Amino acid sequence: MKIAIYPGSFDPITYGHLDIIERSARFFDNLIVAVLSNPQKQPLFTAEERMIMIKESVKHISNVEVESFQGLLVDFARIKKARIIIKGLRAVSDFEYEFQMALMNKKLDDCVETFFMMTSAKYSYLSSSVVKEVARFGGCIRDLVPTVVETQLKKKFFSK
Amino acid sequence: MKIAIYPGSFDPITYGHLDIIERSARFFDNLIVAVLSNPQKQPLFTAEERMIMIKESVKHISNVEVESFQGLLVDFARIKKARIIIKGLRAVSDFEYEFQMALMNKKLDDCVETFFMMTSAKYSYLSSSVVKEVARFGGCIRDLVPTVVETQLKKKFFSK
Amino acid sequence: MKIAIYPGSFDPITYGHLDIIERSARFFDNLIVAVLSNPQKQPLFTAEERMIMIKESVKHISNVEVESFQGLLVDFARIKKARIIIKGLRAVSDFEYEFQMALMNKKLDDCVETFFMMTSAKYSYLSSSVVKEVARFGGCIRDLVPTVVETQLKKKFFSK
Amino acid sequence: MKIAIYPGSFDPITYGHLDIIERSARFFDNLIVAVLSNPQKQPLFTAEERMIMIKESVKHISNVEVESFQGLLVDFARIKKARIIIKGLRAVSDFEYEFQMALMNKKLDDCVETFFMMTSAKYSYLSSSVVKEVARFGGCIRDLVPTVVETQLKKKFFSK
Amino acid sequence: MKIAIYPGSFDPITYGHLDIIERSARFFDNLIVAVLSNPQKQPLFTAEERMIMIKESVKHISNVEVESFQGLLVDFARIKKARIIIKGLRAVSDFEYEFQMALMNKKLDDCVETFFMMTSAKYSYLSSSVVKEVARFGGCIRDLVPTVVETQLKKKFFSK
Amino acid sequence: MKIAIYPGSFDPITYGHLDIIERSARFFDNLIVAVLSNPQKQPLFTAEERMIMIKESVKHISNVEVESFQGLLVDFARIKKARIIIKGLRAVSDFEYEFQMALMNKKLDDCVETFFMMTSAKYSYLSSSVVKEVARFGGCIRDLVPTVVETQLKKKFFSK
């Protein structure tokens, strides 16, 4: 039984993330989308809110679970008996940071491997922070995020 | 009538920015230097102060206007009937972020195109943040920024 | 009257090139697609063949001309009274080489400016050499190049 | 039954390649090391010689096969019923080329996914061409390639 | 008498830094490890604490001194009669920032040269911030930092 | 006595190379400019011609010698009792290749260190191959190379 983890902040999930989830889930028995709950960062959405949006967005894929974690990713992987980490790459700057993290994770736990997938070309410009920036000023984000996220972003920025 | 926008924080304007303004203004009927007034960032100079310094620096170029804007750049471009965005590139890290923004802006408004120009070699090491860092500690910035900016930086850091 | 030059090898033209041509031609009175005829390279198609394929591909755009040139791009630009060079950028490796060439061209003729445009995300993986590689082994290139190029590539590789 | 393909020139195989093979083979039922036999390149070793060296180097891993292929990788993958391509990444320049190839392969066959792994830090400076360069001038390559490769390189360069 | 400066935040010193110190100290009469005391940043350790950890880590190298500085690096270099700055490079993102700083420092003081050294491959994934991240969550950092740093990190994060 | 080596193809030497030579020679007792004589490459100038042009260009610097070498750089360094290699960096693509070579050289001989210097901003667009390209088509190269090189390039391209 092969278990893989797809970790991230997902603040919020975009179609770029969903693309990686859909493409990678086919290759594993179980894919755990792992929401990083970092007490030192100040996300727009709470870990709980982020998990709800992801669950809604992946409900059509039977072998995907959504969880949150704190601390080291390799510790979370060990608890989940997962030996594969999935990461999406868009650009060179992603690449260098992820390279560093993959080597450090391998150093911390030699049994865990990171597999990188290229984000589809049509989502190469997409990031959670750009989506938030556009949504904050009322730009159209329909093609960028699942409907549930679009609704929640509007609520965050305009319902007060 | 071709109108182009050169957007940025300009906190403060440097000779690198001025180089892009002078070289690009020749090709358009009107070039609007658009100062981003982002309420979430904490600039050294207010949008008002930044506009004054730019106006002083570009007064020798007849077809350049200086304005400030909030919100999405494509919305500002639409209001100004500008279909061209000018950006300067210095390095790879610039490149990736600007790539992402250009593609996102094109997604938000297909009529707007971003044209990139290479910063002149002699200004390739220059950025507003490096200038502020040098000025803060009394380093010589005469060759880096217009005189009005040099004066204002000294006032900010040393006149209290 | 604003004249711009879009130089390249175009061996052969792809939809990535055509995308840059269509997007940039709107902003100039005349856009000259300039086919580099380099006697030291061994292209798959002759300069003549490449020009024919480009002409067929751009015939729906009234202000685009196709020419070939040898020697320095700045010399060709001077003859054509063009002061703008258009280049498409896909990736970091493009960026560095093009950066070097733009600075050198500026050094050789200070009146000529290079404007860079980002290749549309959906063509970011596309290059003439990859197209030739795929065509050589019978892969489907329908979405990658104009029909005239598809026909000519098949002729080159399979009609003997 | 999950089958993965690890394609490359392997001219010759290095400890960097072997590291990727050993780390990835654990996750698949079958890993096919696919030696690209490109009639347009002039390798140091024939496809046959390269396969023999790889076979000798991977004989301790039961689920690894070695084959050669010509033409498009996606066609070879289809014949082998493999839906996963494994690639090792060392550096940014690798990254950009591989990015382009992965997107093109996905375009040619949407069922095939490329998974990238980071080369271990200690092999980040290693490439077949650097190994050949060092061996050609009698430098020590003991820690860089399997013994069988060391022997064959010496034979190539010094036994005439 | 050749004096070199190795500047940085060292918050805290890692084996990556120590590797650069050991390899560069051999080439100069005196190597000054210069701890940047930036009142605008909020380091984990005070400049004083960082200096103590460095002194403990380099006590086996006779020609290394440890000092702290504020302000411009070129001013500190002038006071110390040092004309060489040593910097370690790990990756492309390092490279661009350091490139900018080296050119700016040369602009500020033409007598000062920056020499860059490549961080050893085995430490290419190592940074002070990654070490702090790992230590914060109880991960093993034995191979990453000197013993004195390991002890101090544990004290910082777990002794309350 | 500190001896450093500045290796390269120098086909031909440019003001970019000369800038590195002048800036680095101040820090060593002896700087050996080492011309790589690679029988597998086809340079424009013979190793002999390249050495003559370099000697002419550096005759105002007393502690610079010019030699040619074949084979591994670390072997040449050992013969010359040099433990320092100097390399100039212009851009990211330089960086990655040079990174790989520096790590490999360190692997081959742990006593040899590579120090990198940033090419001055004004020469960041300059390379031997771009100079040859410009000279071949009669472009002005006066500010790019020493007079002796300008003369020789004209002779090569136009005196037949």
Coordinates of C-alpha atoms in Angstrom, one line a residue, chain E residues 71-159:
Chain E
G71 CA 26.3 50.1 9.1
L72 CA 28.0 49.6 5.8
L73 CA 30.3 46.7 5.2
V74 CA 32.7 48.8 3.2
D75 CA 33.1 51.2 6.2
F76 CA 33.8 48.3 8.5
A77 CA 36.3 46.9 6.0
R78 CA 38.1 50.3 5.8
I79 CA 38.5 50.5 9.6
K80 CA 39.9 47.0 9.6
K81 CA 42.2 47.7 6.7
A82 CA 40.7 44.7 4.9
R83 CA 40.4 44.8 1.2
I84 CA 38.8 41.4 0.6
I85 CA 35.3 40.3 1.4
I86 CA 34.6 36.5 1.4
K87 CA 31.2 35.2 0.7
G88 CA 29.9 31.6 0.3
L89 CA 27.5 30.8 -2.5
R90 CA 25.0 27.9 -2.5
A91 CA 22.5 28.5 -5.1
V92 CA 21.2 30.8 -7.8
S93 CA 19.1 32.9 -5.5
D94 CA 22.1 33.5 -3.3
F95 CA 24.0 34.4 -6.4
E96 CA 21.8 37.2 -7.6
Y97 CA 21.5 39.0 -4.3
E98 CA 25.3 38.7 -3.7
F99 CA 26.0 39.8 -7.2
Q100 CA 24.0 43.0 -6.5
M101 CA 25.8 43.6 -3.1
A102 CA 29.2 43.0 -4.5
L103 CA 28.7 45.5 -7.3
M104 CA 27.3 48.0 -4.9
N105 CA 30.2 47.6 -2.5
K106 CA 32.6 48.0 -5.3
K107 CA 30.8 51.2 -6.3
L108 CA 31.0 52.5 -2.7
D109 CA 34.7 51.6 -2.3
D110 CA 36.6 50.6 -5.4
C111 CA 39.5 49.2 -3.3
V112 CA 37.4 46.4 -1.8
E113 CA 36.9 43.2 -3.8
T114 CA 34.5 40.3 -3.0
F115 CA 35.7 36.8 -3.5
F116 CA 33.1 34.1 -3.7
M117 CA 33.6 30.5 -2.7
M118 CA 31.2 27.6 -3.5
T119 CA 29.8 25.9 -0.4
S120 CA 30.8 22.3 -0.3
A121 CA 28.2 20.0 -2.0
K122 CA 27.3 18.2 1.3
Y123 CA 26.2 21.6 2.9
S124 CA 24.4 22.9 -0.2
Y125 CA 21.0 22.4 1.5
L126 CA 22.0 24.1 4.7
S127 CA 21.0 27.5 6.0
S128 CA 20.6 29.1 9.4
S129 CA 16.8 29.4 8.9
V130 CA 16.4 25.8 7.9
V131 CA 18.4 24.8 11.0
K132 CA 16.2 26.9 13.3
E133 CA 13.1 25.4 11.7
V134 CA 14.3 21.8 12.3
A135 CA 15.5 22.6 15.8
R136 CA 12.3 24.2 16.8
F137 CA 10.4 21.0 16.2
G138 CA 13.0 18.7 17.8
G139 CA 14.6 17.4 14.6
C140 CA 18.2 16.1 14.8
I141 CA 20.7 18.8 13.9
R142 CA 23.9 17.1 15.0
D143 CA 25.5 17.0 11.5
L144 CA 24.4 20.5 10.7
V145 CA 25.9 22.8 13.4
P146 CA 28.7 22.8 15.9
T147 CA 27.9 21.3 19.4
V148 CA 27.8 24.7 21.1
V149 CA 25.1 25.8 18.6
E150 CA 23.1 22.6 19.1
T151 CA 23.1 23.2 22.9
Q152 CA 22.1 26.8 22.6
L153 CA 19.3 26.0 20.1
K154 CA 17.9 23.4 22.5
K155 CA 18.1 25.9 25.3
K156 CA 16.3 28.6 23.2
F157 CA 13.4 26.4 22.2
F158 CA 12.9 23.9 25.0
S159 CA 14.3 25.2 28.3

